């Protein structure tokens, strides 16, 4: 095809009909034209459409083509299927990719946490742009993999922490960089979650699997547990096999201005504590401390070593000295961040919203952050249509979201390894703990029962046999997928 023929002219000549396609994917023509014109539509497929996936689809459907829909729970997804009767419907994303790969430009991923990585990785290796819900992945290794795959395949990416496109995060970053609060050596973050069950023994009852649910596909790369209605369609967040608890669910919203504003990288030390820690279910409440080394100074402020604390399940930091009496400490959206600076204290809510200084000053810092005038999802659509060589990155591009998500799931590691009873030293470059002895052992509480017998309390705790702590930690860092499920190789 001559290079001076526009895509629009090509379509107008009737070639679309001549080659027998209902829709010509922009990726087909992209090889000749370098990018998708902003006026053209992306062909978008979505995997996991019953919950947040539906909201993400709503944000793009007015201007783009929704061509493929995939979900393992067709009762939960029923309304979305009905809304897009012309979209092809699938149970298994792998079949959708095989059958529709050439006609898809981009993929929205909003499955349970444990399948984010494989659905996104397979899409990117096919050259598809990816919007993936938070947390980006279930493990540190998966986060590192998605970061490298996005770079290798030069696709437009976005994690679904929509606050990163908001004004609050912009202001927090600008105020810190302008030296408004001085050097920050401590940050405290909190959420009012969980609002789903946590701290539970694994259910012993086996329920009948609904005909509208493919339990094997929901389990995905994780082991297939006996089905119980407690797990789905929403409560999977609290179960370690599928979710990351309140920390993984909300830290991507709450801690993003911390990671971005302070130019954080890998932590060097981590420790966690919680209420009852069980093998299968996240605790009801948690506290994590992550220590980050000093970074290169900004022009107007130093970046010394900093401690970042996380609280959930009702646990909260102390009220800062001078915090207004009678004012609720928990911020808007059920989130709180307190930056303790040497000159002032900066406080904001979930998504970084409505930042303010404890001193009452209103900073007038230069605007250095790019503003998003559309939605978080539509900014990703904009990036998908730009040539990779000149693309303006989204506000939560995987180049940032990947390393940030490593910070988030590192908190999960700190909690699940707390019974080693020590602060853990982390080698971020090599993704390993350096102070777990090769012969060190750990026991994990499988079940905790309590009952009253003849007026007396009786406790029954069932533990695993001792297991190798280093092997357990390595499995949390990089999961062993069950047979039939495989990630692409690390670039």
CSV table of C-alpha atoms in Angstrom, one decimal:
chain,number,residue,atom,x,y,z
A,1,UNK,CA,0.0,0.0,0.0
A,2,UNK,CA,1.4,3.4,-0.9
A,3,UNK,CA,2.6,5.3,2.2
A,4,UNK,CA,0.8,8.5,1.1
A,5,UNK,CA,-2.7,6.9,1.2
A,6,UNK,CA,-4.4,7.8,4.4
A,7,UNK,CA,-6.2,5.3,6.5
A,8,UNK,CA,-9.4,7.2,6.1
A,9,UNK,CA,-9.1,7.2,2.3
A,10,UNK,CA,-8.3,3.5,2.4
A,11,UNK,CA,-11.4,2.7,4.3
A,12,UNK,CA,-13.5,4.9,2.0
A,13,UNK,CA,-12.5,2.9,-1.1
A,14,UNK,CA,-14.4,-0.1,0.0
A,15,UNK,CA,-11.4,-2.2,0.8
A,16,UNK,CA,-13.0,-2.9,4.1
A,17,UNK,CA,-15.7,-4.9,2.4
A,18,UNK,CA,-13.3,-6.4,-0.1
A,19,UNK,CA,-11.3,-8.2,2.5
A,20,UNK,CA,-14.4,-9.4,4.3
A,21,UNK,CA,-13.9,-7.9,7.7
A,22,UNK,CA,-16.6,-6.5,9.9
A,23,UNK,CA,-14.1,-4.3,11.7
A,24,UNK,CA,-10.5,-3.5,10.6
A,25,UNK,CA,-8.3,-3.4,13.7
A,26,UNK,CA,-6.1,-0.3,14.0
A,27,UNK,CA,-3.2,-2.6,14.7
A,28,UNK,CA,-3.4,-4.0,11.1
A,29,UNK,CA,-3.0,-0.6,9.6
A,30,UNK,CA,-0.7,0.7,12.3
A,31,UNK,CA,2.2,-1.1,10.7
A,32,UNK,CA,1.9,1.2,7.7
A,33,UNK,CA,0.7,4.4,9.4
A,34,UNK,CA,2.6,4.3,12.7
A,35,UNK,CA,-0.3,5.2,15.0
A,36,UNK,CA,-4.1,5.4,15.3
A,37,UNK,CA,-5.6,8.7,14.4
A,38,UNK,CA,-7.5,10.3,17.4
A,39,UNK,CA,-10.7,10.3,15.4
A,40,UNK,CA,-10.5,6.5,14.8
A,41,UNK,CA,-11.8,4.0,17.2
A,42,UNK,CA,-9.9,1.3,19.1
A,43,UNK,CA,-11.2,-2.2,19.2
A,44,UNK,CA,-11.2,-3.0,22.9
A,45,UNK,CA,-11.8,-6.4,24.6
A,46,UNK,CA,-12.4,-6.7,28.3
A,47,UNK,CA,-11.6,-9.5,30.7
A,48,UNK,CA,-13.5,-9.5,34.0
A,49,UNK,CA,-16.5,-7.3,33.4
A,50,UNK,CA,-18.9,-7.8,36.2
A,51,UNK,CA,-17.3,-5.3,38.7
A,52,UNK,CA,-14.8,-2.6,38.1
A,53,UNK,CA,-14.4,-3.8,34.6
A,54,UNK,CA,-18.0,-2.6,33.9
A,55,UNK,CA,-17.0,0.9,35.2
A,56,UNK,CA,-13.9,0.9,33.0
A,57,UNK,CA,-15.9,-0.1,29.9
A,58,UNK,CA,-18.5,2.7,30.6
A,59,UNK,CA,-15.6,5.2,30.6
A,60,UNK,CA,-14.6,4.3,27.0
A,61,UNK,CA,-17.7,3.0,25.3
A,62,UNK,CA,-18.9,6.3,24.0
A,63,UNK,CA,-15.9,6.7,21.7
A,64,UNK,CA,-14.4,3.2,21.2
A,65,UNK,CA,-15.6,-0.2,19.9
A,66,UNK,CA,-16.2,-2.9,22.6
A,67,UNK,CA,-15.6,-6.0,20.5
A,68,UNK,CA,-14.9,-8.8,23.0
A,69,UNK,CA,-16.2,-9.6,26.5
A,70,UNK,CA,-14.8,-12.3,28.8
A,71,UNK,CA,-15.8,-13.4,32.3
A,72,UNK,CA,-15.8,-16.6,34.3
A,73,UNK,CA,-19.1,-15.7,36.0
A,74,UNK,CA,-21.9,-15.1,33.4
A,75,UNK,CA,-24.5,-14.3,36.1
A,76,UNK,CA,-22.3,-11.5,37.4
A,77,UNK,CA,-21.5,-10.3,33.9
A,78,UNK,CA,-25.0,-10.7,32.5
A,79,UNK,CA,-25.9,-7.0,32.4
A,80,UNK,CA,-22.7,-6.1,30.5
A,81,UNK,CA,-23.2,-8.9,28.0
A,82,UNK,CA,-26.7,-7.6,27.3
A,83,UNK,CA,-25.4,-4.1,27.0
A,84,UNK,CA,-23.1,-5.1,24.1
A,85,UNK,CA,-25.0,-7.7,22.1
A,86,UNK,CA,-22.7,-7.5,19.2
A,87,UNK,CA,-19.5,-8.1,21.2
A,88,UNK,CA,-18.2,-11.7,21.2
A,89,UNK,CA,-18.6,-13.5,24.5
A,90,UNK,CA,-16.1,-15.8,26.2
A,91,UNK,CA,-15.5,-17.7,29.4
A,92,UNK,CA,-11.7,-18.1,28.8
A,93,UNK,CA,-9.5,-15.1,27.8
A,94,UNK,CA,-7.0,-17.4,26.1
A,95,UNK,CA,-9.7,-18.6,23.7
A,96,UNK,CA,-10.7,-15.0,23.1
A,97,UNK,CA,-7.1,-14.0,22.3
A,98,UNK,CA,-6.7,-17.0,20.0
A,99,UNK,CA,-9.9,-16.2,18.0
A,100,UNK,CA,-10.0,-12.4,18.1
A,101,UNK,CA,-6.3,-11.5,18.5
A,102,UNK,CA,-6.0,-9.9,15.1
A,103,UNK,CA,-9.1,-7.8,15.6
A,104,UNK,CA,-8.2,-6.4,19.0
A,105,UNK,CA,-6.2,-3.3,19.7
A,106,UNK,CA,-6.4,-3.1,23.5
A,107,UNK,CA,-7.5,-5.0,26.5
A,108,UNK,CA,-9.1,-3.9,29.8
A,109,UNK,CA,-8.2,-6.4,32.6
A,110,UNK,CA,-10.4,-6.4,35.8
A,111,UNK,CA,-10.3,-9.9,37.0
A,112,UNK,CA,-9.4,-11.1,40.5
A,113,UNK,CA,-5.9,-10.0,41.6
A,114,UNK,CA,-4.2,-13.4,41.0
A,115,UNK,CA,-5.0,-13.4,37.3
A,116,UNK,CA,-4.1,-9.8,36.5
A,117,UNK,CA,-0.5,-10.7,35.5
A,118,UNK,CA,-1.2,-13.6,33.1
A,119,UNK,CA,-4.1,-11.9,31.3
A,120,UNK,CA,-2.1,-8.6,30.9
A,121,UNK,CA,1.2,-10.4,30.0
A,122,UNK,CA,-0.4,-12.5,27.3
A,123,UNK,CA,-2.1,-9.4,25.8
A,124,UNK,CA,1.2,-7.4,25.7
A,125,UNK,CA,3.1,-10.1,24.1
A,126,UNK,CA,0.5,-9.9,21.3
A,127,UNK,CA,1.2,-6.2,21.0
A,128,UNK,CA,-2.0,-5.1,22.7
A,129,UNK,CA,-2.3,-2.0,24.8
A,130,UNK,CA,-3.4,-2.8,28.4
A,131,UNK,CA,-5.5,-1.1,31.1
A,132,UNK,CA,-5.2,-3.3,34.3
A,133,UNK,CA,-7.0,-2.8,37.5
A,134,UNK,CA,-5.2,-2.4,40.8
A,135,UNK,CA,-3.3,-4.0,42.4
A,136,UNK,CA,-1.4,-4.5,39.2
A,137,UNK,CA,-0.3,-8.0,40.2
A,138,UNK,CA,-0.4,-10.5,43.0
A,139,UNK,CA,3.4,-10.8,43.4
A,140,UNK,CA,6.7,-8.9,43.1
A,141,UNK,CA,7.9,-11.1,40.2
A,142,UNK,CA,4.7,-10.5,38.3
A,143,UNK,CA,5.0,-6.7,38.7
A,144,UNK,CA,8.6,-6.8,37.4
A,145,UNK,CA,7.5,-8.9,34.5
A,146,UNK,CA,4.7,-6.6,33.4
A,147,UNK,CA,7.0,-3.6,33.7
A,148,UNK,CA,9.6,-5.2,31.3
A,149,UNK,CA,7.0,-6.6,28.9
A,150,UNK,CA,5.4,-3.1,28.5
A,151,UNK,CA,8.8,-1.6,27.7
A,152,UNK,CA,9.7,-4.4,25.3
A,153,UNK,CA,6.5,-4.3,23.3
A,154,UNK,CA,6.1,-0.5,23.4
A,155,UNK,CA,2.4,-0.6,24.3
A,156,UNK,CA,0.4,2.0,26.1
A,157,UNK,CA,-0.5,0.9,29.7
A,158,UNK,CA,-2.4,2.1,32.7
A,159,UNK,CA,-3.0,0.7,36.1
A,160,UNK,CA,-6.5,1.4,37.5
A,161,UNK,CA,-5.5,3.6,40.4
A,162,UNK,CA,-7.6,6.5,39.0
A,163,UNK,CA,-6.4,9.0,41.6
A,164,UNK,CA,-3.1,9.2,39.8
A,165,UNK,CA,-4.9,11.3,37.1
A,166,UNK,CA,-6.4,13.6,39.8
A,167,UNK,CA,-5.3,17.0,40.9
A,168,UNK,CA,-4.5,15.9,44.5
A,169,UNK,CA,-1.5,13.7,43.4
A,170,UNK,CA,-0.3,16.6,41.2
A,171,UNK,CA,-0.4,19.0,44.1
A,172,UNK,CA,1.3,16.7,46.5
A,173,UNK,CA,4.2,16.1,44.1
A,174,UNK,CA,4.5,19.8,43.3
A,175,UNK,CA,4.5,20.9,47.0
A,176,UNK,CA,7.1,18.3,48.0
A,177,UNK,CA,9.4,19.1,45.1
A,178,UNK,CA,9.1,22.9,45.8
A,179,UNK,CA,10.4,22.3,49.4
A,180,UNK,CA,7.1,23.3,51.0
A,181,UNK,CA,7.3,20.7,53.8
A,182,UNK,CA,11.1,20.2,53.9
A,183,UNK,CA,12.7,16.8,54.0
A,184,UNK,CA,10.4,13.8,54.7
A,185,UNK,CA,11.6,11.1,57.0
A,186,UNK,CA,8.3,9.5,57.9
A,187,UNK,CA,5.0,8.9,56.1
A,188,UNK,CA,1.9,7.3,57.6
A,189,UNK,CA,-1.0,5.8,55.5
A,190,UNK,CA,-4.3,4.3,56.5
A,191,UNK,CA,-7.5,2.9,55.1
A,192,UNK,CA,-10.9,2.2,56.6
A,193,UNK,CA,-11.0,-1.2,54.7
A,194,UNK,CA,-11.6,-4.1,54.7
A,195,UNK,CA,-15.3,-3.9,54.1
A,196,UNK,CA,-15.3,-7.6,53.1
A,197,UNK,CA,-14.7,-10.6,55.4
A,198,UNK,CA,-11.1,-11.2,56.6
A,199,UNK,CA,-9.5,-13.2,59.4
A,200,UNK,CA,-11.6,-16.3,58.6
A,201,UNK,CA,-10.8,-20.0,58.6
A,202,UNK,CA,-11.1,-21.5,55.2
A,203,UNK,CA,-14.7,-22.8,54.7
A,204,UNK,CA,-15.1,-26.6,55.1
A,205,UNK,CA,-18.5,-26.8,53.5
A,206,UNK,CA,-18.4,-27.6,49.7
A,207,UNK,CA,-21.1,-25.8,47.8
A,208,UNK,CA,-22.5,-26.8,44.4
A,209,UNK,CA,-20.8,-24.7,41.7
A,210,UNK,CA,-23.4,-22.6,39.9
A,211,UNK,CA,-23.9,-23.4,36.3
A,212,UNK,CA,-23.2,-19.7,35.5
A,213,UNK,CA,-19.7,-19.9,37.1
A,214,UNK,CA,-16.6,-21.6,35.7
A,215,UNK,CA,-14.8,-22.3,39.0
A,216,UNK,CA,-11.7,-23.9,37.3
A,217,UNK,CA,-11.2,-20.7,35.2
A,218,UNK,CA,-11.7,-18.5,38.2
A,219,UNK,CA,-9.0,-20.4,40.0
A,220,UNK,CA,-6.7,-19.8,37.0
A,221,UNK,CA,-3.1,-20.3,37.9
A,222,UNK,CA,-3.9,-20.9,41.6
A,223,UNK,CA,-4.7,-24.4,43.0
A,224,UNK,CA,-8.4,-25.3,42.6
A,225,UNK,CA,-10.0,-25.2,46.0
A,226,UNK,CA,-13.3,-26.9,46.8
A,227,UNK,CA,-15.9,-24.3,45.8
A,228,UNK,CA,-17.7,-22.3,48.5
A,229,UNK,CA,-20.0,-19.3,47.8
A,230,UNK,CA,-18.1,-17.3,50.3
A,231,UNK,CA,-15.3,-16.8,47.8
A,232,UNK,CA,-17.1,-15.1,45.0
A,233,UNK,CA,-18.1,-12.9,43.3
A,234,UNK,CA,-16.7,-10.1,45.6
A,235,UNK,CA,-15.2,-11.5,48.7
A,236,UNK,CA,-12.2,-13.1,47.0
A,237,UNK,CA,-10.2,-9.9,48.0
A,238,UNK,CA,-9.7,-11.3,51.5
A,239,UNK,CA,-8.4,-14.7,50.4
A,240,UNK,CA,-4.6,-15.0,49.8
A,241,UNK,CA,-5.0,-17.3,46.8
A,242,UNK,CA,-7.0,-14.7,44.9
A,243,UNK,CA,-6.6,-11.3,46.5
A,244,UNK,CA,-4.2,-9.2,48.6
A,245,UNK,CA,-6.4,-8.1,51.4
A,246,UNK,CA,-7.1,-4.5,52.4
A,247,UNK,CA,-3.5,-3.5,51.8
A,248,UNK,CA,-3.3,-4.6,48.2
A,249,UNK,CA,-6.8,-3.4,47.4
A,250,UNK,CA,-6.4,0.1,48.7
A,251,UNK,CA,-2.7,1.0,49.0
A,252,UNK,CA,-2.5,1.5,45.2
A,253,UNK,CA,-5.0,4.4,45.7
A,254,UNK,CA,-3.6,5.7,48.9
A,255,UNK,CA,0.2,5.3,48.7
A,256,UNK,CA,0.7,6.4,45.1
A,257,UNK,CA,1.4,10.1,46.0
A,258,UNK,CA,3.9,8.8,48.5
A,259,UNK,CA,5.8,6.6,45.9
A,260,UNK,CA,5.6,9.3,43.2
A,261,UNK,CA,6.1,12.4,45.4
A,262,UNK,CA,9.2,11.0,47.2
A,263,UNK,CA,10.8,9.3,44.1
A,264,UNK,CA,10.8,5.9,45.9
A,265,UNK,CA,12.2,2.7,44.5
A,266,UNK,CA,12.8,-0.6,46.3
A,267,UNK,CA,12.6,-0.7,50.1
A,268,UNK,CA,15.6,-2.1,51.9
A,269,UNK,CA,13.8,-3.3,55.1
A,270,UNK,CA,10.3,-4.4,55.8
A,271,UNK,CA,8.4,-5.7,58.8
A,272,UNK,CA,4.7,-6.4,59.5
A,273,UNK,CA,2.3,-7.2,62.4
A,274,UNK,CA,-1.4,-8.0,62.4
A,275,UNK,CA,-4.3,-9.6,64.2
A,276,UNK,CA,-4.6,-13.3,63.8
A,277,UNK,CA,-2.6,-14.5,60.8
A,278,UNK,CA,-4.0,-17.5,59.0
A,279,UNK,CA,-2.8,-19.6,56.1
A,280,UNK,CA,-5.7,-18.8,53.8
A,281,UNK,CA,-7.2,-15.5,54.7
A,282,UNK,CA,-5.8,-12.0,55.3
A,283,UNK,CA,-5.9,-10.6,58.8
A,284,UNK,CA,-8.6,-8.3,60.1
A,285,UNK,CA,-6.1,-5.5,60.8
A,286,UNK,CA,-2.4,-4.9,59.8
A,287,UNK,CA,0.5,-2.6,60.3
A,288,UNK,CA,3.5,-2.6,57.9
A,289,UNK,CA,6.7,-0.6,58.0
A,290,UNK,CA,8.7,-0.2,54.8
A,291,UNK,CA,12.1,1.5,55.0
A,292,UNK,CA,13.5,3.2,51.8
A,293,UNK,CA,17.1,4.4,51.4
A,294,UNK,CA,18.1,8.0,50.6
A,295,UNK,CA,17.5,9.0,47.0
A,296,UNK,CA,19.1,11.7,44.8
A,297,UNK,CA,18.1,15.1,46.1
A,298,UNK,CA,15.6,17.2,44.2
A,299,UNK,CA,16.7,20.8,43.3
A,300,UNK,CA,14.8,22.3,46.2
A,301,UNK,CA,14.7,19.5,48.8
A,302,UNK,CA,16.7,16.5,50.0
A,303,UNK,CA,15.5,12.9,49.9
A,304,UNK,CA,16.8,11.2,53.0
A,305,UNK,CA,15.9,7.7,54.2
A,306,UNK,CA,12.2,7.5,54.9
A,307,UNK,CA,9.9,5.1,56.8
A,308,UNK,CA,6.5,4.5,55.2
A,309,UNK,CA,3.9,3.0,57.6
A,310,UNK,CA,0.6,1.4,56.6
A,311,UNK,CA,-2.5,0.7,58.8
A,312,UNK,CA,-5.8,-0.9,58.1
A,313,UNK,CA,-8.7,-2.7,59.8
A,314,UNK,CA,-9.3,0.1,62.2
A,315,UNK,CA,-5.7,0.6,63.2
A,316,UNK,CA,-4.6,4.3,62.8
A,317,UNK,CA,-1.5,6.5,63.3
A,318,UNK,CA,-1.5,8.9,66.2
A,319,UNK,CA,-3.0,12.3,65.6
A,320,UNK,CA,-0.2,14.7,64.6
A,321,UNK,CA,0.6,17.5,67.1
A,322,UNK,CA,-1.5,20.5,66.2
A,323,UNK,CA,-4.2,18.5,64.3
A,324,UNK,CA,-7.5,20.3,64.8
A,325,UNK,CA,-9.5,19.1,67.7
A,326,UNK,CA,-12.8,17.4,66.8
A,327,UNK,CA,-11.7,16.8,63.2
A,328,UNK,CA,-11.8,13.2,62.0
A,329,UNK,CA,-8.3,11.9,61.3
A,330,UNK,CA,-9.4,9.5,58.5
A,331,UNK,CA,-9.4,11.4,55.2
A,332,UNK,CA,-11.9,11.5,52.4
A,333,UNK,CA,-12.6,8.3,50.5
A,334,UNK,CA,-11.6,6.2,53.5
A,335,UNK,CA,-7.9,6.9,53.1
A,336,UNK,CA,-5.3,8.9,54.9
A,337,UNK,CA,-1.7,10.0,54.2
A,338,UNK,CA,0.5,12.1,56.6
A,339,UNK,CA,3.8,13.3,55.3
A,340,UNK,CA,6.0,14.4,58.3
A,341,UNK,CA,8.3,17.0,56.9
A,342,UNK,CA,11.1,19.0,58.7
A,343,UNK,CA,9.2,22.3,57.9
A,344,UNK,CA,5.5,21.3,57.8
A,345,UNK,CA,3.1,18.3,57.7
A,346,UNK,CA,1.2,17.5,54.6
A,347,UNK,CA,-2.1,15.6,54.8
A,348,UNK,CA,-4.4,14.2,52.1
A,349,UNK,CA,-7.1,11.6,51.7
A,350,UNK,CA,-7.6,8.6,49.4
A,351,UNK,CA,-6.4,9.2,45.8
A,352,UNK,CA,-4.4,12.1,47.2
A,353,UNK,CA,-7.5,14.3,47.3
A,354,UNK,CA,-7.7,17.7,49.0
A,355,UNK,CA,-4.1,18.0,50.3
A,356,UNK,CA,-3.5,20.5,53.0
A,357,UNK,CA,-0.7,21.7,55.3
A,358,UNK,CA,-1.0,21.4,59.1
A,359,UNK,CA,0.4,25.0,59.4
A,360,UNK,CA,-2.5,26.3,57.4
A,361,UNK,CA,-0.3,27.8,54.7
A,362,UNK,CA,-1.6,27.4,51.1
A,363,UNK,CA,1.5,26.7,48.9
A,364,UNK,CA,1.9,28.4,45.5
A,365,UNK,CA,4.3,25.9,43.9
A,366,UNK,CA,5.0,25.8,40.1
A,367,UNK,CA,2.8,23.5,38.1
A,368,UNK,CA,5.2,20.8,36.9
A,369,UNK,CA,2.9,17.8,36.6
A,370,UNK,CA,0.8,17.1,33.5
A,371,UNK,CA,-2.9,17.6,34.0
A,372,UNK,CA,-5.4,15.0,32.7
A,373,UNK,CA,-8.5,16.8,31.3
A,374,UNK,CA,-10.4,13.5,30.6
A,375,UNK,CA,-10.9,10.4,32.6
A,376,UNK,CA,-8.2,8.0,33.7
A,377,UNK,CA,-9.4,5.5,31.2
A,378,UNK,CA,-9.7,8.0,28.3
A,379,UNK,CA,-6.2,9.2,28.9
A,380,UNK,CA,-5.1,5.6,28.3
A,381,UNK,CA,-7.1,5.6,25.1
A,382,UNK,CA,-5.3,8.8,24.1
A,383,UNK,CA,-2.0,7.1,24.7
A,384,UNK,CA,-3.0,4.0,22.7
A,385,UNK,CA,-3.6,6.1,19.7
A,386,UNK,CA,-0.2,7.8,19.8
A,387,UNK,CA,3.0,6.5,18.1
A,388,UNK,CA,5.3,4.8,20.6
A,389,UNK,CA,8.2,7.1,19.7
A,390,UNK,CA,6.4,10.2,20.8
A,391,UNK,CA,3.7,8.9,23.1
A,392,UNK,CA,3.0,10.9,26.3
A,393,UNK,CA,2.9,8.3,29.1
A,394,UNK,CA,-0.3,7.9,31.1
A,395,UNK,CA,-0.2,8.8,34.8
A,396,UNK,CA,0.1,5.2,35.9
A,397,UNK,CA,2.0,3.7,33.1
A,398,UNK,CA,3.5,0.3,33.9
A,399,UNK,CA,7.0,1.9,34.0
A,400,UNK,CA,5.8,3.5,37.2
A,401,UNK,CA,2.9,1.3,38.3
A,402,UNK,CA,5.0,-1.8,38.2
A,403,UNK,CA,7.7,-0.7,40.6
A,404,UNK,CA,5.0,1.0,42.7
A,405,UNK,CA,3.0,-2.2,42.9
A,406,UNK,CA,6.2,-4.0,44.1
A,407,UNK,CA,6.1,-1.7,47.1
A,408,UNK,CA,2.4,-2.6,47.7
A,409,UNK,CA,2.8,-6.4,47.5
A,410,UNK,CA,6.0,-6.1,49.6
A,411,UNK,CA,3.6,-5.1,52.4
A,412,UNK,CA,1.8,-8.4,51.9
A,413,UNK,CA,5.1,-10.2,52.2
A,414,UNK,CA,5.9,-8.4,55.4
A,415,UNK,CA,2.6,-9.6,56.9
A,416,UNK,CA,2.8,-13.2,55.7
A,417,UNK,CA,6.4,-13.6,57.0
A,418,UNK,CA,5.9,-11.8,60.3
A,419,UNK,CA,6.2,-15.1,62.3
A,420,UNK,CA,9.9,-15.1,61.5
A,421,UNK,CA,10.0,-12.4,64.2
A,422,UNK,CA,12.5,-10.1,62.6
A,423,UNK,CA,12.9,-7.2,60.3
A,424,UNK,CA,13.5,-8.5,56.8
A,425,UNK,CA,16.2,-7.2,54.5
A,426,UNK,CA,15.2,-6.8,50.9
A,427,UNK,CA,17.5,-7.0,47.8
A,428,UNK,CA,15.2,-5.3,45.2
A,429,UNK,CA,17.4,-5.8,42.2
A,430,UNK,CA,17.5,-9.6,42.7
A,431,UNK,CA,14.0,-9.9,44.3
A,432,UNK,CA,15.1,-11.8,47.4
A,433,UNK,CA,15.4,-11.5,51.1
A,434,UNK,CA,19.0,-11.6,52.3
A,435,UNK,CA,18.5,-12.5,56.0
A,436,UNK,CA,16.4,-15.6,55.8
A,437,UNK,CA,18.7,-18.6,56.6
A,438,UNK,CA,18.5,-21.4,54.1
A,439,UNK,CA,17.7,-23.8,56.9
A,440,UNK,CA,15.3,-21.5,58.7
A,441,UNK,CA,11.8,-22.9,59.3
A,442,UNK,CA,8.4,-21.5,59.7
A,443,UNK,CA,5.0,-22.8,60.8
A,444,UNK,CA,1.7,-21.4,59.5
A,445,UNK,CA,-1.6,-21.3,61.3
A,446,UNK,CA,-4.1,-23.3,59.3
A,447,UNK,CA,-7.1,-23.0,61.5
A,448,UNK,CA,-8.1,-21.4,64.8
A,449,UNK,CA,-11.2,-22.6,66.5
A,450,UNK,CA,-12.7,-21.4,69.8
A,451,UNK,CA,-15.6,-22.8,71.7
A,452,UNK,CA,-17.1,-22.9,75.2
A,453,UNK,CA,-17.2,-26.3,76.8
A,454,UNK,CA,-18.9,-26.6,80.2
A,455,UNK,CA,-18.4,-22.9,80.8
A,456,UNK,CA,-14.7,-22.9,80.0
A,457,UNK,CA,-13.0,-21.4,76.8
A,458,UNK,CA,-11.3,-24.0,74.7
A,459,UNK,CA,-8.8,-23.1,72.0
A,460,UNK,CA,-7.9,-25.3,69.1
A,461,UNK,CA,-5.0,-24.1,66.9
A,462,UNK,CA,-3.9,-26.3,63.9
A,463,UNK,CA,-0.5,-25.5,62.4
A,464,UNK,CA,1.3,-26.7,59.4
A,465,UNK,CA,4.3,-28.9,59.9
A,466,UNK,CA,7.6,-26.9,59.9
A,467,UNK,CA,8.4,-25.7,56.3
A,468,UNK,CA,11.5,-24.1,54.8
A,469,UNK,CA,11.1,-20.4,55.3
A,470,UNK,CA,13.2,-19.4,52.4
A,471,UNK,CA,11.2,-21.6,50.0
A,472,UNK,CA,8.0,-20.2,51.4
A,473,UNK,CA,9.2,-16.7,50.9
A,474,UNK,CA,10.3,-17.4,47.3
A,475,UNK,CA,6.9,-18.9,46.5
A,476,UNK,CA,5.3,-15.6,47.7
A,477,UNK,CA,7.7,-13.6,45.6
A,478,UNK,CA,7.1,-15.7,42.5
A,479,UNK,CA,4.2,-18.1,42.4
A,480,UNK,CA,4.4,-21.6,41.0
A,481,UNK,CA,1.5,-21.7,38.5
A,482,UNK,CA,-0.5,-24.8,38.2
A,483,UNK,CA,-0.3,-27.0,35.1
A,484,UNK,CA,-1.8,-25.4,32.0
A,485,UNK,CA,-1.0,-21.8,33.1
A,486,UNK,CA,2.2,-20.1,32.2
A,487,UNK,CA,3.6,-16.6,32.2
A,488,UNK,CA,5.8,-15.3,29.3
A,489,UNK,CA,9.5,-15.4,30.1
A,490,UNK,CA,11.1,-12.3,31.7
A,491,UNK,CA,12.6,-10.2,28.9
